[in-house]
Coordinates of C-alpha atoms in Angstrom, one line a residue:
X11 CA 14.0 41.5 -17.3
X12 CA 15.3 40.7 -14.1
X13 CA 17.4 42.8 -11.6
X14 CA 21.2 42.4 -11.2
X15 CA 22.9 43.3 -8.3
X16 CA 26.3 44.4 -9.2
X17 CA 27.6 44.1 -5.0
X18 CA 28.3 40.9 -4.4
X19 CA 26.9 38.9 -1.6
X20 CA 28.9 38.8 1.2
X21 CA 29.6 37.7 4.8
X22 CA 31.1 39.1 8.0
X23 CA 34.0 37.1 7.6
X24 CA 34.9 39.1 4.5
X25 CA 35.4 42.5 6.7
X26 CA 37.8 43.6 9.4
X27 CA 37.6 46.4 11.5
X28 CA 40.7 49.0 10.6
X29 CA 41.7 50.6 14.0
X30 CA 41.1 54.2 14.9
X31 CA 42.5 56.8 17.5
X32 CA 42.0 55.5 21.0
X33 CA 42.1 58.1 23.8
X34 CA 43.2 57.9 27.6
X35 CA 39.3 57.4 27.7
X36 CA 39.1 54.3 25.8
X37 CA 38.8 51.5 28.0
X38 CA 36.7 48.8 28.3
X39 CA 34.7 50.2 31.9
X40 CA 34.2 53.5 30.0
X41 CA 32.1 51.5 27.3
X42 CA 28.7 51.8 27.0
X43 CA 26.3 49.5 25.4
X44 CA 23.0 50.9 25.6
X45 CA 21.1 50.5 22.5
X46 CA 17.2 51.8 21.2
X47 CA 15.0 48.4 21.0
X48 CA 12.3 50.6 19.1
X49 CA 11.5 53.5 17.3
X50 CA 11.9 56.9 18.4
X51 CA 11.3 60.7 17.0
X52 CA 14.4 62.7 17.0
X53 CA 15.6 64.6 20.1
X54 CA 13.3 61.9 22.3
X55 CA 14.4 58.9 24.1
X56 CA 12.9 55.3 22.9
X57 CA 10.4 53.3 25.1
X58 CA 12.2 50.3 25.4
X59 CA 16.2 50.3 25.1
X60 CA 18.7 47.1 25.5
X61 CA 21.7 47.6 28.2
X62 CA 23.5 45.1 26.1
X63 CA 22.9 44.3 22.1
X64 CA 21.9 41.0 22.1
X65 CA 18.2 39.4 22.2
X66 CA 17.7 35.2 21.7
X67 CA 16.4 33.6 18.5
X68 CA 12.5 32.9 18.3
X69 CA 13.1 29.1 18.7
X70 CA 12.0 26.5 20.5
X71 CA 15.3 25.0 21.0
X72 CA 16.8 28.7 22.1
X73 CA 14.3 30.7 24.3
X74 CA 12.0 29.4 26.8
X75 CA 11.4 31.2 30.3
X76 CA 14.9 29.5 32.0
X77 CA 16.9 31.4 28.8
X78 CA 14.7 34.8 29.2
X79 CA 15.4 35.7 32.9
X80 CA 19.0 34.4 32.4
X81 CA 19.5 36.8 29.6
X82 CA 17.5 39.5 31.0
X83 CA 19.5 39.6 34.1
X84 CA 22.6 40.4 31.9
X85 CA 20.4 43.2 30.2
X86 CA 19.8 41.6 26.7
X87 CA 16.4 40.6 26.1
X88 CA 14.7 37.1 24.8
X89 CA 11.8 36.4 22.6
X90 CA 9.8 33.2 24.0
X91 CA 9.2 31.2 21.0
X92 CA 5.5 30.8 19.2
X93 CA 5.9 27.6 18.1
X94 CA 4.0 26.3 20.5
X95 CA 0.3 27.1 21.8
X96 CA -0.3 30.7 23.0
X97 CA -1.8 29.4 26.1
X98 CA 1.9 28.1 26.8
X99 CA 3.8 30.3 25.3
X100 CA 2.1 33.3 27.5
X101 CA 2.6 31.0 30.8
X102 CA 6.6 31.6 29.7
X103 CA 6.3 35.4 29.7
X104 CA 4.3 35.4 32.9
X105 CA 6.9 33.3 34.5
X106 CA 9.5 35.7 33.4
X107 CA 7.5 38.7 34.6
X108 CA 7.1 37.2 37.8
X109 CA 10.7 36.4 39.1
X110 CA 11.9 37.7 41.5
X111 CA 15.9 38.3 42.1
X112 CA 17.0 35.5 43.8
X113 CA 13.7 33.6 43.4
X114 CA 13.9 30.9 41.5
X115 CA 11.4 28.9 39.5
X116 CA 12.1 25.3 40.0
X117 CA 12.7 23.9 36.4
X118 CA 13.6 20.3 37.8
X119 CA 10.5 18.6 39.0
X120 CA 9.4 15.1 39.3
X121 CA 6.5 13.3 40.9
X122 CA 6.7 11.0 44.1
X123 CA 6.0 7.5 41.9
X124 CA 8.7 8.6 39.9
X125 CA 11.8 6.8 40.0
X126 CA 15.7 7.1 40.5
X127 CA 16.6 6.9 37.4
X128 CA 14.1 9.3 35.9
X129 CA 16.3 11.8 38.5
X130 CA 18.8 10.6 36.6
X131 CA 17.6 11.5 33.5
X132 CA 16.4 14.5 34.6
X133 CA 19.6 15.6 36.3
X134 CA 21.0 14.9 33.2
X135 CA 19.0 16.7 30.8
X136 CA 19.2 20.0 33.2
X137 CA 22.3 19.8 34.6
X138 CA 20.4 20.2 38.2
X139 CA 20.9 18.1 41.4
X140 CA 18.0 19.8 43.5
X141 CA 14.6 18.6 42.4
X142 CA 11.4 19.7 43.8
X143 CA 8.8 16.9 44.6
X144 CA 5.3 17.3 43.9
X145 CA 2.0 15.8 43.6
X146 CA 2.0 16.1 40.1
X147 CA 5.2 16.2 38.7
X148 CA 4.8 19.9 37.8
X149 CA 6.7 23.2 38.5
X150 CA 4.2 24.9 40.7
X151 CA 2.2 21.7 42.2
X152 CA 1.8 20.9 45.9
X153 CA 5.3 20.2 47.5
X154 CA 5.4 17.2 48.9
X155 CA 9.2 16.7 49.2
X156 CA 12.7 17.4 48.2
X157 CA 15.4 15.1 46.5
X158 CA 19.1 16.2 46.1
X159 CA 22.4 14.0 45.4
X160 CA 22.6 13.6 48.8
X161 CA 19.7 11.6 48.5
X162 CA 20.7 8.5 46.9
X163 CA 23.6 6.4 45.7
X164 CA 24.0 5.6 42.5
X165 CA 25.6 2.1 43.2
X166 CA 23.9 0.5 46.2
X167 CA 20.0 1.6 44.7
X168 CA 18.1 0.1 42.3
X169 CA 17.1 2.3 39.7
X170 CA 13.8 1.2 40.0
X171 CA 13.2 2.7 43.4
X172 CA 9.9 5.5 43.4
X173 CA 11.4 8.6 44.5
X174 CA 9.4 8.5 47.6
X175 CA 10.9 5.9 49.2
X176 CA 14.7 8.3 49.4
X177 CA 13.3 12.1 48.7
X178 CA 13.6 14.3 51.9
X179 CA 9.9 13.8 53.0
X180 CA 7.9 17.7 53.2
X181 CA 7.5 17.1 57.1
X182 CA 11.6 17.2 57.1
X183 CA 11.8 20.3 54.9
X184 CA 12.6 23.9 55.7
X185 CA 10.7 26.2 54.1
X186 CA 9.9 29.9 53.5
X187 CA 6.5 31.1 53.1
X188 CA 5.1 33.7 49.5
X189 CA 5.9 36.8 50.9
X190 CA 9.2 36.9 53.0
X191 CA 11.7 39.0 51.8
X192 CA 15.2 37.7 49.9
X193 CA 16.8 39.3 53.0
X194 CA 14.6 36.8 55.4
X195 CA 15.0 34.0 53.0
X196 CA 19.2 33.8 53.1
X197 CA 18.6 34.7 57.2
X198 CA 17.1 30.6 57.3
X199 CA 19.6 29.7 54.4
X200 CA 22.4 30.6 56.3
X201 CA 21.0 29.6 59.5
X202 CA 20.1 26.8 58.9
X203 CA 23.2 25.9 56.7
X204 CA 21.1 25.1 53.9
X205 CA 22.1 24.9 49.7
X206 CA 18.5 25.7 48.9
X207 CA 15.0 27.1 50.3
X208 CA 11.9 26.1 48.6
X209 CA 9.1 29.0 48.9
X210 CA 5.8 27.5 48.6
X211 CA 2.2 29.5 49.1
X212 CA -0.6 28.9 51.6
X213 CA -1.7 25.8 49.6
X214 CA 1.4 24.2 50.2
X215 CA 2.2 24.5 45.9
X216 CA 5.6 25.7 45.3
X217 CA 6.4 29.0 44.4
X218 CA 10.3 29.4 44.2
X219 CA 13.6 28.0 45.5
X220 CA 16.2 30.6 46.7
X221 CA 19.4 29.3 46.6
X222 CA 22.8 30.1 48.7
X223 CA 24.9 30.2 45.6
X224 CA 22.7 33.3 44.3
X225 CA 23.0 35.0 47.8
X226 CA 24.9 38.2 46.2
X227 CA 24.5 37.3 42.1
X228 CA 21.5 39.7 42.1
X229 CA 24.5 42.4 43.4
X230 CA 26.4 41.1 40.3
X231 CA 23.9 42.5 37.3
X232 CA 24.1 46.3 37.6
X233 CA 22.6 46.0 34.0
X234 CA 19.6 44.0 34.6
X235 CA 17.2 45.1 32.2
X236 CA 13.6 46.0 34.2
X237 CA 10.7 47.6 33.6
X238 CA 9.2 50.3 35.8
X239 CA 7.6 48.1 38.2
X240 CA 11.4 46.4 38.6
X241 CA 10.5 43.2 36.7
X242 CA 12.5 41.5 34.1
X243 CA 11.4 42.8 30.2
X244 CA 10.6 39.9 27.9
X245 CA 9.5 39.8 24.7
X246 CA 7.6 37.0 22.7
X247 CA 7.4 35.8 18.7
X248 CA 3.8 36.1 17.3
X249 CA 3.1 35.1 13.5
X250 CA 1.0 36.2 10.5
X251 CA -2.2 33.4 11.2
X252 CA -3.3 33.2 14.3
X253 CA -2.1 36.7 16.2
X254 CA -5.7 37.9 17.1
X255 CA -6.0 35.1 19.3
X256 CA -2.4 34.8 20.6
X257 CA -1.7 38.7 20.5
X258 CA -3.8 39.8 23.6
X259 CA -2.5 36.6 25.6
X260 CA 0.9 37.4 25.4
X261 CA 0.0 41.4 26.2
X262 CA -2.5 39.9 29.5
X263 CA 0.7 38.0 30.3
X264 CA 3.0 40.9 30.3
X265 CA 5.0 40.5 27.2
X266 CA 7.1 43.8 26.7
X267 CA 7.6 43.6 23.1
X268 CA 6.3 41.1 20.3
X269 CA 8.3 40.3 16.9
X270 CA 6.7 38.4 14.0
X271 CA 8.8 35.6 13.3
X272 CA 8.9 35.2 9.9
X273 CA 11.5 34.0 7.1
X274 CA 10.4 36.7 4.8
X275 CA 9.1 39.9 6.0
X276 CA 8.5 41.8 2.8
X277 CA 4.5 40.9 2.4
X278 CA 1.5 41.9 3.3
X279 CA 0.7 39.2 5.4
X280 CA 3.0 41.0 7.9
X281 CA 1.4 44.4 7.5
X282 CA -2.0 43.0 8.3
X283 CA -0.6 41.4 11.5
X284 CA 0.7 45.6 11.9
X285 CA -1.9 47.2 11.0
X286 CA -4.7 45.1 13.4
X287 CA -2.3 45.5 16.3
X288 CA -2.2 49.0 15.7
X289 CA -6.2 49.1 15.5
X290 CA -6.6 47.0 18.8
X291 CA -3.7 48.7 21.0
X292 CA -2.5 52.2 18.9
X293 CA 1.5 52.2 19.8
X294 CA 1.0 50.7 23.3
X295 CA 1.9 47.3 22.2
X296 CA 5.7 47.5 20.5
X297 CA 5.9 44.8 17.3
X298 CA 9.3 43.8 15.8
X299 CA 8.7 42.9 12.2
X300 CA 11.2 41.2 9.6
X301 CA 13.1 39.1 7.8
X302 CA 14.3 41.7 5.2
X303 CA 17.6 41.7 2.8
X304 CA 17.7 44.6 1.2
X305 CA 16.5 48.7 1.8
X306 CA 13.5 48.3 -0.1
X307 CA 12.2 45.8 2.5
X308 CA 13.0 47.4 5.6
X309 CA 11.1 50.8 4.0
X310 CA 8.0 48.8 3.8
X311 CA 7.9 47.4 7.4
X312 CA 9.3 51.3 8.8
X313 CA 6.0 52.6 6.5
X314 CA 3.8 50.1 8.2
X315 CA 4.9 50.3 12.3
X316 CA 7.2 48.5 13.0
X317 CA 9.2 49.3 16.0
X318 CA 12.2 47.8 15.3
X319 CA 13.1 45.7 11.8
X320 CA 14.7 42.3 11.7
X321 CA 17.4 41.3 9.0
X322 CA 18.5 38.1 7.5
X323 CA 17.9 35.2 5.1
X324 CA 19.2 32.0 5.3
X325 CA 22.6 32.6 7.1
X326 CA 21.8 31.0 10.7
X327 CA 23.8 28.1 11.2
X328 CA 20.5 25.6 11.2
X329 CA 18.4 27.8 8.1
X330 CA 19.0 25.7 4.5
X331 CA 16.4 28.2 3.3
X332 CA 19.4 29.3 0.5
X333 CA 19.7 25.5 -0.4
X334 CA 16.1 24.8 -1.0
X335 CA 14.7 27.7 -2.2
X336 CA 17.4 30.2 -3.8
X337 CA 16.4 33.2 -1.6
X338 CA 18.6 34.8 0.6
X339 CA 21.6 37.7 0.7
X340 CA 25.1 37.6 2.7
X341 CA 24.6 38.5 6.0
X342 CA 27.1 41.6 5.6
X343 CA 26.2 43.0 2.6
X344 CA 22.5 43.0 3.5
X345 CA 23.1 44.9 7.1
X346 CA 25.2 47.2 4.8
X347 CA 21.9 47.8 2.7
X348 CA 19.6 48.4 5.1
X349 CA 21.4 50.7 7.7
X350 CA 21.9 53.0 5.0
X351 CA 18.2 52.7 4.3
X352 CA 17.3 53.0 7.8
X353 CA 19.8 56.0 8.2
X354 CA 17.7 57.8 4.9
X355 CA 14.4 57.4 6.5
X356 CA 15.5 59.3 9.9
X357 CA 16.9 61.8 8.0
X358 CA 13.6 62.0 5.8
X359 CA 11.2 61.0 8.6
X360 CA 12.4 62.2 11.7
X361 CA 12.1 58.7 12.9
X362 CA 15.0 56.3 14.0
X363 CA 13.4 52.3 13.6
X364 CA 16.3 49.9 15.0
X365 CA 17.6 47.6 12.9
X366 CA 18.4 43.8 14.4
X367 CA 21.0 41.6 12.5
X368 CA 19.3 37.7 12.5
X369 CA 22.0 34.9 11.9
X370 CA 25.5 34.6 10.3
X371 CA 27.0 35.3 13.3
X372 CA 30.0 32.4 13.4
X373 CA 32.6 34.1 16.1
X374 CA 32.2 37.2 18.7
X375 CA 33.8 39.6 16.5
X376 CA 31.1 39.1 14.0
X377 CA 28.5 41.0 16.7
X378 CA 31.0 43.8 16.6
X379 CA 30.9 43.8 13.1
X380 CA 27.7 44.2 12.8
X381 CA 27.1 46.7 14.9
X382 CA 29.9 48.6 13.2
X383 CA 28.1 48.3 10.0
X384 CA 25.2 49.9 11.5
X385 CA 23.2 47.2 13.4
X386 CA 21.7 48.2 16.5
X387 CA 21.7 45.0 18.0
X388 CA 22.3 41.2 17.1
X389 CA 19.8 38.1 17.4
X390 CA 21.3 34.9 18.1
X391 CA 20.1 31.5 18.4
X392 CA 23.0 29.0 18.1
X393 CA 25.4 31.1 20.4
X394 CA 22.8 30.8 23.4
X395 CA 21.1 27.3 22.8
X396 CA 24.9 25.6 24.1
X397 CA 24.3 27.7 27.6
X398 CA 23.1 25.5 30.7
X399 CA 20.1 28.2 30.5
X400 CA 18.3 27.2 26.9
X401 CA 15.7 24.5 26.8
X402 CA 17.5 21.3 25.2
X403 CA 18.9 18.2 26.2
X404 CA 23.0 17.8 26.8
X405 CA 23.9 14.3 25.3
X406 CA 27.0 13.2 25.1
X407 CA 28.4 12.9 20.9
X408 CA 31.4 10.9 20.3
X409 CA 32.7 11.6 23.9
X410 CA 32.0 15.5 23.9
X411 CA 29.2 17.3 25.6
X412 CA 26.5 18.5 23.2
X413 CA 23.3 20.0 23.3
X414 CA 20.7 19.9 20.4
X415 CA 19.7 22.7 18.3
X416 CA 17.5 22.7 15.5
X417 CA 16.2 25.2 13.1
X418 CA 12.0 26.0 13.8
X419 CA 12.0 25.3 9.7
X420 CA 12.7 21.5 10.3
X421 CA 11.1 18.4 10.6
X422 CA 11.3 18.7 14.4
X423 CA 9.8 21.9 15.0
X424 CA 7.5 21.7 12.1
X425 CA 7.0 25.6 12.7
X426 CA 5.0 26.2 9.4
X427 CA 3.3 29.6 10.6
X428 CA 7.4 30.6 10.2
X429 CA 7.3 30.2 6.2
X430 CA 3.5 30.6 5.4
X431 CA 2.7 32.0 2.0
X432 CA -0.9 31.8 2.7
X433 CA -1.0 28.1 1.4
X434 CA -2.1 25.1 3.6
X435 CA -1.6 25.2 7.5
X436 CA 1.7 22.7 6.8
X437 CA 5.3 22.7 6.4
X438 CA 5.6 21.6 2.5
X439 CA 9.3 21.2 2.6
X440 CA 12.2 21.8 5.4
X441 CA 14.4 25.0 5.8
X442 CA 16.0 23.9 8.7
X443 CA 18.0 20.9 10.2
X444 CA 18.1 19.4 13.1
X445 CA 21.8 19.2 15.4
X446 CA 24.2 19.5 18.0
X447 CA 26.1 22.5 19.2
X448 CA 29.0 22.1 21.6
X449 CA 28.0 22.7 25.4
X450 CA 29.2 25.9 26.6
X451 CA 28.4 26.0 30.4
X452 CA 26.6 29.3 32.1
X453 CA 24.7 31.9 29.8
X454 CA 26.8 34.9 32.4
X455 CA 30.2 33.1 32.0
X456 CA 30.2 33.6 28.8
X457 CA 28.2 36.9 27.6
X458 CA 30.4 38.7 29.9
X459 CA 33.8 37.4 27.9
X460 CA 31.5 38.1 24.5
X461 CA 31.3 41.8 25.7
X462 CA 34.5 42.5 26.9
X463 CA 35.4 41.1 23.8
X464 CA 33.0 43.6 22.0
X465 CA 33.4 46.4 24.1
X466 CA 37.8 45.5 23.6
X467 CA 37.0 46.0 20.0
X468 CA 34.8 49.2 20.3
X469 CA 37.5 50.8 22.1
X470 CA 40.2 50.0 19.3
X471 CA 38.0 51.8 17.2
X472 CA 37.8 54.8 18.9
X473 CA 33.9 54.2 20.6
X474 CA 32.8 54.6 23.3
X475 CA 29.3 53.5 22.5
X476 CA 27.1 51.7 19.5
X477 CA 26.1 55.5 18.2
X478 CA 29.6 56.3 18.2
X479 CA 30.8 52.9 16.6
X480 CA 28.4 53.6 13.7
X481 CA 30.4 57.1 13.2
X482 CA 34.0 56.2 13.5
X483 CA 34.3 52.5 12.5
X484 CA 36.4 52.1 9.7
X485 CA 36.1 48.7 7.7
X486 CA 38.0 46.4 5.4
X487 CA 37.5 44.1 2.8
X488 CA 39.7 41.1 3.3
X489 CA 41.2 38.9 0.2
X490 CA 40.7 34.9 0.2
X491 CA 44.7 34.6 1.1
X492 CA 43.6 37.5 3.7
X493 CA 41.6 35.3 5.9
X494 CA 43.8 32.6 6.3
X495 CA 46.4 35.0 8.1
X496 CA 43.1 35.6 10.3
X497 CA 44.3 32.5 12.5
X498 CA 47.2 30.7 14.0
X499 CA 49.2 29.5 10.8
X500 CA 52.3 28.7 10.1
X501 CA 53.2 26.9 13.1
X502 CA 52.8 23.5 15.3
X503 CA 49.7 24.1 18.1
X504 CA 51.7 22.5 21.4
X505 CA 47.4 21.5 22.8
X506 CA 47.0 19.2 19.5
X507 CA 50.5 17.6 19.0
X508 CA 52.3 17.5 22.2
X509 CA 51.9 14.1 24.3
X510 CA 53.1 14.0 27.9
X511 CA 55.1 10.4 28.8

């Protein structure tokens, strides 16, 4: 006979957060939001750690190498998506190991036979007016020019016109040589009164822009999140069929962690991808393993390595894996489940293996909540893929700016290796959709008002910190008529119903 859970299954929107003592010392600067990113024996320190708790979805819509150094530079921490050849995919994390602060790869580039209203289209689609020239159209090709919006006029040019016929020509440009220093680079900025500095190598192919409006944001990220050599940590989603060829790529490349995306992480297809890691590179290469639901599952991937255990099925905003195929647990209830598990295995083992909630995340307050219920950190894909940093389009829906998002279980991403149950290499049937999310603006703008918000919330509870936040939160049940009083009710909103004449 089947199982029967008596809990129900339930979502973050079904808890509050009861308040707790708050000393003098609870205030938002005091708040610390360091967090493990792997395993670790009791009374060491873990190899890898997060300075904020939030890492990017394993999509191709969510992180490319634009969204990593973004992120990283806040100190969360992005997986470059596998859906997409590991030739590629390892270009992404050697891009991202390669920045420099205040170096810029140029993600706007367009060839000189080009025309105006590809700029157009690309200045669209990017949100960027400075666009690098070269040979080939590519990011690192031979520069052969520059084109900005003071290069053209929209309504005295054809749009037909090739791009070299108005781009500032190379002979015109100003330009640093691989090697300077940021310090020299803003010296010619600035004396030259420049908005950006292309760097290009001694083959004339570009290298980097360094931009005036970044001249102190590297000053601005106290919790950049670097390894020891000072370079930006990235991480990188592998899967259960083709890993032996894609594994030491990403590693060559520089990826700090890995994580097997998968929709179901109890299986052995997952502890095979473990245990041949662990043959090839012992514990020198850290793997992220997952999805699981319940205790039972996160057991199993703690028993085979993994160094930090993913959970969630079916509650990302894009995932229909609940519609189609039954499978699946409320995003709250099945946290609840496994941090208690995870808490019983470091008080059996000795070893602490993070725990990572995946999806259901709706507003900020449902990161705190997770974290609360023992998370160590949240992974998000819908929250980032509306920041100017992720890879998709903006598009303008019904007169409001939108960018697409759509699940790596859809038609469009046709990510197959995601779901495989050892059957053909093909998606059989979708688990995810494809959509718009509403345009949000800068990934910094708005991760810094997520935190305060988080750390706001952390300090009503009496924490200082995500350790102490697993100890002291207190939480709530709410009732159906419970969560209406969550918002503005009752009254007129003056934004929607006032009219000025």
């Amino acid at each position: 006979m089947a199982i029967f859970l008596d809990e129900p299954s339930r979502t973050f929107s079904e808890y509050l957060l009861i308040p707790g003592y708050s000393s003098s010392e609870c205030i938002v600067d005091n708040v610390n939001t360091q967090t493990p990113l792997v395993r670790y024996k009791r009374g060491e320190e873990p190899a890898l750690h997060l300075n904020i708790p939030m890492v990017s979805a394993i999509m191709q819509s969510v992180s490319n190498d634009s969204l990593a150094i973004a992120l990283a530079r806040e100190g969360g921490l992005s997986f470059i998506y596998g859906s997409q050849t590991p030739e590629r995919q390892a270009e992404m994390v050697r891009n991202v190991k390669n920045y420099k602060a205040g170096f810029v790869p140029s993600d706007a580039n367009i060839a000189p036979e080009m025309t105006l209203a590809d700029v157009l289209d690309l200045k669209e689609k990017t949100g960027h007016s400075t666009m690098a020239v070269t040979e080939d159209g590519t990011q690192h090709g031979k520069l052969v020019g520059v084109v900005t919006s003071r290069d053209y006029r929209v309504t005295r040019m054809d749009p037909a016109t090739p791009v070299r016929e108005f781009m500032t020509p190379f002979e015109d440009l100003i330009y640093g040589e691989e090697g300077m220093t940021l310090k020299e680079a803003n010296d010619i900025i600035w004396d030259h009164k420049l908005n950006a500095l292309p760097i290009i190598d001694g083959n004339q192919r570009l290298l980097y822009f360094v931009f005036r409006k970044d001249y102190d944001f590297h000053k601005q990220n106290p919790l950049e999140l670097l390894d020891g050599q000072k370079r930006l940590l990235v991480g990188a989603g592998i899967n259960t069929r083709d890993y032996e060829e894609r594994v030491p790529l990403l590693v060559d490349a520089g990826a700090d962690i890995l994580c097997i995306d998968s929709s179901e992480g109890f299986s052995e297809w997952q502890k095979r991808t473990i245990d041949w890691i662990r043959e090839k590179y012992g514990d020198s290469v850290k793997v992220g393993a997952g999805n699981v639901v319940d205790g039972e599952g996160f057991r199993f991937l703690a028993d085979c390595g993994a160094d930090f255990v993913k959970i969630g099925i079916g509650g990302g905003s894009i995932c229909i894996t609940r519609e189609t195929k039954g499978i699946g647990r409320g995003q709250a209830t099945a946290v609840i489940d496994v941090a208690k598990a995870r808490d019983e295995y470091f008080e059996e083992t000795g070893i602490y293996v993070p725990i990572c909630s995946d999806g259901g995340i709706v507003y900020d307050y449902h990161m705190t909540l997770a974290m609360a219920m023992g998370a160590d950190f949240v992974m998000l894909g819908r929250y980032f893929a509306r920041f100017d940093e992720s890879p998709t389009a903006k598009v303008n829906v019904n007169g409001t700016t939108m960018k697409e998002y759509w699940g790596e279980g859809s038609a469009r991403a046709r990510n197959w290796q995601r779901y495989d149950q050892g059957g053909e290499a093909k998606l059989q049937f979708e688990e995810g959709v494809d959509s718009y999310v509403p345009y949000a603006g800068s990934l910094k703008d708005n991760v810094g008002q997520t935190l305060h918000k988080i750390k706001a919330t952390m300090c009503n509870c009496g924490a200082l910190s995500i350790p102490q936040l697993h100890e002291k939160a207190k939480i709530t049940l709410v009732s159906s008529t419970s969560i209406v009083e969550n918002g503005a009710h009752d009254v007129l909103l003056k934004a929607n119903s006032v009219q000025k004449i």
